[in-house]
Coordinates of C-alpha atoms in Angstrom, one line a residue:
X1 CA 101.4 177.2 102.5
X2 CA 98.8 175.0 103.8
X3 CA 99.4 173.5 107.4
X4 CA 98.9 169.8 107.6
X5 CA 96.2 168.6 109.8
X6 CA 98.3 165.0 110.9
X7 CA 96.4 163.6 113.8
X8 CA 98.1 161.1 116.2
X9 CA 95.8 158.4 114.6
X10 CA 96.7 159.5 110.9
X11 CA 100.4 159.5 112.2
X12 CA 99.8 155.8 113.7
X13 CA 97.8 154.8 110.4
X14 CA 101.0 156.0 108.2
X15 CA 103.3 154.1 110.0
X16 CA 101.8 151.1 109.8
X17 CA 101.4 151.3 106.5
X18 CA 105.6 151.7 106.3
X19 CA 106.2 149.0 108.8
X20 CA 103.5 146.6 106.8
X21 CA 105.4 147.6 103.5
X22 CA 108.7 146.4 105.2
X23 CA 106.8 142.9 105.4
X24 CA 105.3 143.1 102.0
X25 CA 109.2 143.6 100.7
X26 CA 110.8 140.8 102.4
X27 CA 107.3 138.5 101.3
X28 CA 108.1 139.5 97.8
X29 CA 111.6 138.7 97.5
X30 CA 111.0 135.5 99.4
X31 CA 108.5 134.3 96.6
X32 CA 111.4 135.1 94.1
X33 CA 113.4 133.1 95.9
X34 CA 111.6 130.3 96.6
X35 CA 110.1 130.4 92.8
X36 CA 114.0 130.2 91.5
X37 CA 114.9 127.3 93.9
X38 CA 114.8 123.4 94.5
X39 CA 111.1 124.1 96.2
X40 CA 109.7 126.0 93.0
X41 CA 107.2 122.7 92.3
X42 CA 105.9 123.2 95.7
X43 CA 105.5 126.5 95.3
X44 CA 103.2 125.7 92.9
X45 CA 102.2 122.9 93.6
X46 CA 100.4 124.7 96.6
X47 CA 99.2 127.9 94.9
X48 CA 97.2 125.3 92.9
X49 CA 96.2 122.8 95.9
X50 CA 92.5 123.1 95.9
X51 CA 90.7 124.2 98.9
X52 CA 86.8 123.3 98.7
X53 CA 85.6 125.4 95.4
X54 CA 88.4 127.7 94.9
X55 CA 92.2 126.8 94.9
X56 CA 94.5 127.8 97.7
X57 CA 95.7 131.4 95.2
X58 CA 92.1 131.8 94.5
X59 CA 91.1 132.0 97.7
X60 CA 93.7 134.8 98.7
X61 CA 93.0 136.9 95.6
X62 CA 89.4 136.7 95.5
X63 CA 88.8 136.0 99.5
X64 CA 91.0 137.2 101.4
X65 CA 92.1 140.4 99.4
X66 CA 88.3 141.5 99.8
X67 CA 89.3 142.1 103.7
X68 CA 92.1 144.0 102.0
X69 CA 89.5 146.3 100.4
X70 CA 87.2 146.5 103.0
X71 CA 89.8 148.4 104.2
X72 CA 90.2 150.3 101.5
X73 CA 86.7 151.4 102.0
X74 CA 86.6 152.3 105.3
X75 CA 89.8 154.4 104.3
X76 CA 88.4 156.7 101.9
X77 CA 85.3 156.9 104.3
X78 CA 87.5 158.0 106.6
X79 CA 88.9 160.1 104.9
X80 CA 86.0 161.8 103.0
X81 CA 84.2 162.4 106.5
X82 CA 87.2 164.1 108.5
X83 CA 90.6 163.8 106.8
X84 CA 92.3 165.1 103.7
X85 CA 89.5 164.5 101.8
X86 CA 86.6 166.2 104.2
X87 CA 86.8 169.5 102.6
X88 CA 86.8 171.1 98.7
X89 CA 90.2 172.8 98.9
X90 CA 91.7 169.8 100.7
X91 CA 90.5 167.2 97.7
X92 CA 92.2 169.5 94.5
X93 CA 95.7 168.6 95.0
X94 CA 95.8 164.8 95.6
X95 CA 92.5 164.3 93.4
X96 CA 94.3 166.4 90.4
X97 CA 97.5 164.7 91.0
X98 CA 96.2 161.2 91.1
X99 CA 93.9 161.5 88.4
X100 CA 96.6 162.8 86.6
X101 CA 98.9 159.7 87.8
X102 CA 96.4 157.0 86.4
X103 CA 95.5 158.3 83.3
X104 CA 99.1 159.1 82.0
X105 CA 100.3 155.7 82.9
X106 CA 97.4 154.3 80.8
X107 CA 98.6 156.0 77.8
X108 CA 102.3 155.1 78.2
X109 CA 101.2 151.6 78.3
X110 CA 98.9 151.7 75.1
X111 CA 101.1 153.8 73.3
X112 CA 103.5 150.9 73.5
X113 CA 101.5 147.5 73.8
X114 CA 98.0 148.5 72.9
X115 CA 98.8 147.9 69.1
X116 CA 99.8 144.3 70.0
X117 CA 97.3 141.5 69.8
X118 CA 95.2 141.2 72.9
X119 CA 97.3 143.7 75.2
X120 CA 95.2 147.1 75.6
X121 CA 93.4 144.8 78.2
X122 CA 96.1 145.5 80.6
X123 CA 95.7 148.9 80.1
X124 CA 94.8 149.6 83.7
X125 CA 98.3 147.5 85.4
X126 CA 100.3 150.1 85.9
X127 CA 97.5 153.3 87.0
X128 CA 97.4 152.4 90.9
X129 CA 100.4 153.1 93.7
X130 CA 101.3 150.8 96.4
X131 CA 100.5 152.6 99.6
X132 CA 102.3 150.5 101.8
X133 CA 105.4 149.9 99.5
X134 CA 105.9 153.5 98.8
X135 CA 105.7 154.5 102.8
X136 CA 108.1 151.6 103.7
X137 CA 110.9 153.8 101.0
X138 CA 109.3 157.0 102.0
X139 CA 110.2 155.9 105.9
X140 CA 113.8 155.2 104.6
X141 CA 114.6 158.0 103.0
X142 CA 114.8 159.8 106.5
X143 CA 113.5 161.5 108.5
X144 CA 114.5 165.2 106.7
X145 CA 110.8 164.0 104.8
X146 CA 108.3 166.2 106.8
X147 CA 105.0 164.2 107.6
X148 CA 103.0 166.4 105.0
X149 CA 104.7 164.3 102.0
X150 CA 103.7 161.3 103.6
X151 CA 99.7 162.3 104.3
X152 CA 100.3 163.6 100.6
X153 CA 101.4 160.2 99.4
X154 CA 98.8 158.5 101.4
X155 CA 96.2 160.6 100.4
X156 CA 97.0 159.9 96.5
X157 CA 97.1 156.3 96.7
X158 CA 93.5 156.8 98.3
X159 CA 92.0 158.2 95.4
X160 CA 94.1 155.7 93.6
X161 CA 92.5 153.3 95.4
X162 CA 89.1 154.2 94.6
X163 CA 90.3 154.7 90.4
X164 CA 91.2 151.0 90.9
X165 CA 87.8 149.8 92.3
X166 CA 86.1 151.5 89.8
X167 CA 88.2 150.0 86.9
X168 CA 87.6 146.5 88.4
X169 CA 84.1 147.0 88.6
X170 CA 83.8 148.0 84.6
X171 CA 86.7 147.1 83.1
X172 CA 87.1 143.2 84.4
X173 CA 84.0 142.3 84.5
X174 CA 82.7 139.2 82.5
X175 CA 79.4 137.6 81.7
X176 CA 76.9 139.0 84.5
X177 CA 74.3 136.9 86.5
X178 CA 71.4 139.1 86.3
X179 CA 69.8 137.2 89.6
X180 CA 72.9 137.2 91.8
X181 CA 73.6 141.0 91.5
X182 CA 70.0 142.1 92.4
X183 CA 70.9 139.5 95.3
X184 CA 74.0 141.3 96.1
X185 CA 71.8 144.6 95.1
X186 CA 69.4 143.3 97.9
X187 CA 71.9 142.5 100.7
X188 CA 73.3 145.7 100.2
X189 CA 69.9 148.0 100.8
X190 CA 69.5 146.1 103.9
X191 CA 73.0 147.3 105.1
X192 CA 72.2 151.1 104.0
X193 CA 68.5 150.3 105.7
X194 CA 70.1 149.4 108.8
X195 CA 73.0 152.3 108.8
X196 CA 70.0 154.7 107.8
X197 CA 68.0 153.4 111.3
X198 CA 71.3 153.9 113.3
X199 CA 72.4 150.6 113.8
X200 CA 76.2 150.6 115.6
X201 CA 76.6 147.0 116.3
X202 CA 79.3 145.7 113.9
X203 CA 78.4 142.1 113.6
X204 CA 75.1 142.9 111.4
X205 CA 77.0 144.5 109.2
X206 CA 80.2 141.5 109.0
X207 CA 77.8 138.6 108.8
X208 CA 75.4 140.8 106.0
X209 CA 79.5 141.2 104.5
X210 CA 80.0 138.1 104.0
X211 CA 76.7 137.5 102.3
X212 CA 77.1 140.2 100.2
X213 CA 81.1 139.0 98.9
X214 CA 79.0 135.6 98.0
X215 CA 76.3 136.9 96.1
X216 CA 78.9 139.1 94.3
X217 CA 81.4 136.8 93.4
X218 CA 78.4 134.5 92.2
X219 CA 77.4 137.6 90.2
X220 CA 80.3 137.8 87.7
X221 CA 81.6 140.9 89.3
X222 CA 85.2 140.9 91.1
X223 CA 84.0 139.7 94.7
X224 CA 86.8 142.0 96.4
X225 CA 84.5 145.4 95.0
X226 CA 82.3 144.3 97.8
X227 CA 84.7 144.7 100.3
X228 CA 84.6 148.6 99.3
X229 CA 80.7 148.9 99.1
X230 CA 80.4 147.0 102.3
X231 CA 82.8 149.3 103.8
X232 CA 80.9 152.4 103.4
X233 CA 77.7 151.1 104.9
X234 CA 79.6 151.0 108.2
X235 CA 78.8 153.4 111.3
X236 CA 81.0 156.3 111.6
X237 CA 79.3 157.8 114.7
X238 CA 78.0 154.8 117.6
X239 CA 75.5 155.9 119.9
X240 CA 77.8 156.1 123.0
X241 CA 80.0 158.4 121.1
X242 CA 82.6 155.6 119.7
X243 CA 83.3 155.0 115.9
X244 CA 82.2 151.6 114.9
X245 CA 84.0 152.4 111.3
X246 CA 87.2 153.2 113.5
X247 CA 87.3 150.1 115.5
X248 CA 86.9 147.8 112.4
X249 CA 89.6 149.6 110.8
X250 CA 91.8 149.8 113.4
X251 CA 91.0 146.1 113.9
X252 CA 91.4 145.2 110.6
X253 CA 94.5 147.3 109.9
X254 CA 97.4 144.8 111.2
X255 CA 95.8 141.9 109.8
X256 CA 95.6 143.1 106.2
X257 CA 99.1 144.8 106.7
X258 CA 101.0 141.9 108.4
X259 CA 99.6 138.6 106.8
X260 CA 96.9 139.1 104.2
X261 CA 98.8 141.8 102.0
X262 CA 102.3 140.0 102.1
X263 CA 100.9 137.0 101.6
X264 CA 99.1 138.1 98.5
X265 CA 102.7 139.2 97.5
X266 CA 104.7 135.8 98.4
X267 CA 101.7 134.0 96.1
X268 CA 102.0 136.6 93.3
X269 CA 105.6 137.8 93.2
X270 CA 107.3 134.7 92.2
X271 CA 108.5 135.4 88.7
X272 CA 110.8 131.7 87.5
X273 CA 114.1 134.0 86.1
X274 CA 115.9 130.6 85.2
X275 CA 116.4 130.7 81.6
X276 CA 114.9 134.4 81.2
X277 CA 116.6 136.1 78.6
X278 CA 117.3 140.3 80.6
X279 CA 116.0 141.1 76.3
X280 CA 112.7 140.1 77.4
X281 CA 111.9 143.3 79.5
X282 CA 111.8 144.7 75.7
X283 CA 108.7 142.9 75.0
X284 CA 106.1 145.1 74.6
X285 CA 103.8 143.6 77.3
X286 CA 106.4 143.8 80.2
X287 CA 108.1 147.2 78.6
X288 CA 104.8 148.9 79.1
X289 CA 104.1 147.7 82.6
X290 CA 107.4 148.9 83.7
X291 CA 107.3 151.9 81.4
X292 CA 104.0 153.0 82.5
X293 CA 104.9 152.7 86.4
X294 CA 108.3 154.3 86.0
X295 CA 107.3 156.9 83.0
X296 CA 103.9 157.4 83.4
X297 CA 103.5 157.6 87.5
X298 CA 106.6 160.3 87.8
X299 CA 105.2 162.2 84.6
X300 CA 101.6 162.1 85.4
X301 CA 101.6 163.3 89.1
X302 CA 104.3 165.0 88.8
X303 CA 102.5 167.5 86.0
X304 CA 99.1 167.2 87.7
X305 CA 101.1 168.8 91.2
X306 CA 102.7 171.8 89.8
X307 CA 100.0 172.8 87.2
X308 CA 98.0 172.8 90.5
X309 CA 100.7 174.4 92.4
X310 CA 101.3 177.1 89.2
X311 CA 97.7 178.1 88.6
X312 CA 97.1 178.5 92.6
X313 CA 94.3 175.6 92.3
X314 CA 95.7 174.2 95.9
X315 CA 98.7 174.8 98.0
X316 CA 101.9 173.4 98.5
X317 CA 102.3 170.6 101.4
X318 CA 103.9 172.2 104.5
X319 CA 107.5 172.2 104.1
X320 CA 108.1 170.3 101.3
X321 CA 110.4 171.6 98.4
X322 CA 109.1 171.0 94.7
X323 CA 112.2 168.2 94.5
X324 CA 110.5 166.6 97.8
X325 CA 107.8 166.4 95.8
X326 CA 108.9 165.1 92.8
X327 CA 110.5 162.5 94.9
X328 CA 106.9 161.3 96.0
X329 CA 105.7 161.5 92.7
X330 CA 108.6 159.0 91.5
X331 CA 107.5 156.7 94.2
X332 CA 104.1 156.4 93.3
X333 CA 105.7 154.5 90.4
X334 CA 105.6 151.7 92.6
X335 CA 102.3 149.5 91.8
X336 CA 103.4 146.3 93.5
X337 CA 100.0 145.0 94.9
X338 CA 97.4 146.6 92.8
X339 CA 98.8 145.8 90.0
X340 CA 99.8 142.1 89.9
X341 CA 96.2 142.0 90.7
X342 CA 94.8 144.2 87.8
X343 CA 97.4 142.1 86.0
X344 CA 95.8 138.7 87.2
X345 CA 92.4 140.2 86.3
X346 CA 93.5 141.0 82.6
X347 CA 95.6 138.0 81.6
X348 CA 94.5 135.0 84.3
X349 CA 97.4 132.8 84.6
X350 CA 100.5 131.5 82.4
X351 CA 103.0 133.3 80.6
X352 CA 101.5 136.8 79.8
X353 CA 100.7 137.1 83.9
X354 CA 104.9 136.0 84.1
X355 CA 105.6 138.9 82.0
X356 CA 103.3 141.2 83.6
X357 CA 105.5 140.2 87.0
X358 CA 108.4 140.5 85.0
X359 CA 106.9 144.8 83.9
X360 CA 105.7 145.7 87.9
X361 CA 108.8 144.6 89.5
X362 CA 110.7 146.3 87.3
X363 CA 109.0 149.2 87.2
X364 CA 108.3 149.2 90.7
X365 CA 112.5 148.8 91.6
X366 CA 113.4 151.5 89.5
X367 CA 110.4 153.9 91.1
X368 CA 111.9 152.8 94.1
X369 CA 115.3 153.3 94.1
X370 CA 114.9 156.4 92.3
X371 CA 112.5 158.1 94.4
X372 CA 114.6 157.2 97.6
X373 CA 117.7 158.3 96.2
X374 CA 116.1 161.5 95.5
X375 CA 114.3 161.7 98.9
X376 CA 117.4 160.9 100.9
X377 CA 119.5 163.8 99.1
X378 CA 116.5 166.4 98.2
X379 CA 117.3 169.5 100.6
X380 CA 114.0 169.9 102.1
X381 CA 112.8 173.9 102.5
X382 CA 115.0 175.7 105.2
X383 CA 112.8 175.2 108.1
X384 CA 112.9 171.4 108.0
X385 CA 116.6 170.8 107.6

């Protein structure tokens, strides 16, 4: 049994993540209230209000959700360089499980809605895991949960994360401009060039970002996938021994956990439930969002960590018992942010993006409440009680 390598700032990192999933919760059921009350126009009304070239939900899905994976990529740098991911035996476990935990939850959905007219584009809603979500449920399950189930978690929803990019970038792509992606292409290199000639200063880099998230979006391409490659051109090492990667992240960290992530979830989460019939959860487009998160997530990981764990591939988290583990494998069910945006990418706006709300915060409830019940009551291995 493997001992887990939890830093203090891996510690720090994980509990933001649960104290920014508290936010995104109560920023969710906010925009189901407000879209089922007396200000549900407004609501609207606002996500609409247009803001220079892009409306006001525009602008948070496509602009400020690229600082969200900017993030993102200076995550999995992170991680790749010196944490869980840093080393070959590290990677087997939460790169098995996670590939595992997209691809099952692809197939639960097509199995049920990829027949249907127009639906196997949504294929990818229900393959990615809500890091911050799942740590908020993980934190309240108790703190019998030793810390290597939460690195475990965190370190999934990383390689999730990077599955997710990577369907974006091919699988939601429209028409291409040709010009404006060897312009992106461009404004890249120059980032590598100056990483490669050891410059540390950050603002090259942001003000180079920012040219690069224009010349994408203008390309055809989701603008937010710059975020990710403008992430890892950044600095890990600084000449006087700092990390210029670390102090963006750690900068960026509270502002993408505390206002841009919840506020992507008040202007996506509000689901109108006057007049909906509970029958319509049985339509195959919602059924196989929910199905997928709840099913596929639980099923998928779940096999993907003991195979691993029963051919001797990688070893077992410290101190977690294999019902511990299940319990993390139910909550990667939960897809909240990821995928109400995979779902906006695959179905734009109107009544198919309403029942794809309707399939992720089912699904996402019932991974939820299922993984904490389990969490909160799993005996963990004798040494943790």
């Amino acid at each position: 049994m493997v001992e887990t390598k939890s830093s203090p700032a891996v510690l720090a990192f994980i509990a933001g993540e649960a104290a920014g999933g508290i936010v995104l919760i109560v920023a969710a059921a906010l925009a189901l209230i407000v879209a089922n009350s007396p200000l549900a126009a407004s609501y609207q009304a606002a996500l609409h209000a247009r803001l220079g070239p892009l409306s006001a939900a525009h602008w948070v899905n496509d602009g400020l959700m690229a600082f969200f994976f900017l993030l993102v990529g200076l995550e999995v740098k992170r991680e790749a360089l010196e944490g869980a991911l840093s080393t070959g035996g590290a990677r087997v476990l939460p790169v098995i499980a996670a590939g595992a935990g997209m691809i099952v939850p692809a197939l639960v959905y097509l199995a049920i809605a990829g027949s249907a007219p127009g639906l196997a584009r949504g294929w990818a809603i229900p393959a990615a895991t809500d890091i911050a979500f799942a740590q908020a449920v993980l934190l309240l399950a108790g703190s019998r949960v030793p810390a290597s189930l939460r690195l475990f978690l965190t370190t999934i929803a990383v390689v999730d994360d990077i599955g997710a990019v990577l369907i974006i970038a091919l699988g939601y792509t429209a028409q291409v401009d040709l010009v404006m992606l060897a312009a992106a292409a461009a404004i890249l290199g120059v980032m590598i060039l100056l990483n490669r000639r050891g410059v540390d200063r950050l603002w090259p880099y942001l003000l180079l970002a920012a040219l690069l998230w224009v010349a994408v979006y203008r390309s055809g391409v989701h603008a937010t996938v710059a975020g990710v490659l403008a992430a890892l051109t950044i600095p890990s090492r600084g000449h006087d021994g700092t990390s210029p990667l670390g102090t963006l992240e750690h900068a960026l960290h509270p502002w993408v956990a505390f206002a841009i992530v919840p506020l992507f979830g008040f202007a996506n989460a509000g689901l109108s439930l006057k007049g909906l019939d509970p029958m319509a959860l049985l339509a195959p487009l919602p059924l196989a969002v929910a199905l997928g998160l709840f099913l596929g997530k639980q099923a998928g990981i779940g096999i993907g960590t003991f195979a691993c764990l029963r051919f001797r591939l990688a070893e077992r988290p410290e101190g977690a018992s294999g019902m511990q583990l299940y319990g993390v494998a139910l909550l990667a069910g939960i897809g909240f942010t990821m995928s109400l945006f995979v779902g906006g990418l695959a179905f734009g706006e109107g009544a198919m993006l309403d029942e794809v709300k309707l399939g992720v915060l089912a699904g996402s409830l019932l991974s939820a409440l299922a993984g904490f019940l389990l969490l909160r009551f799993a005996r963990p291995l004798p040494a943790y009680q």
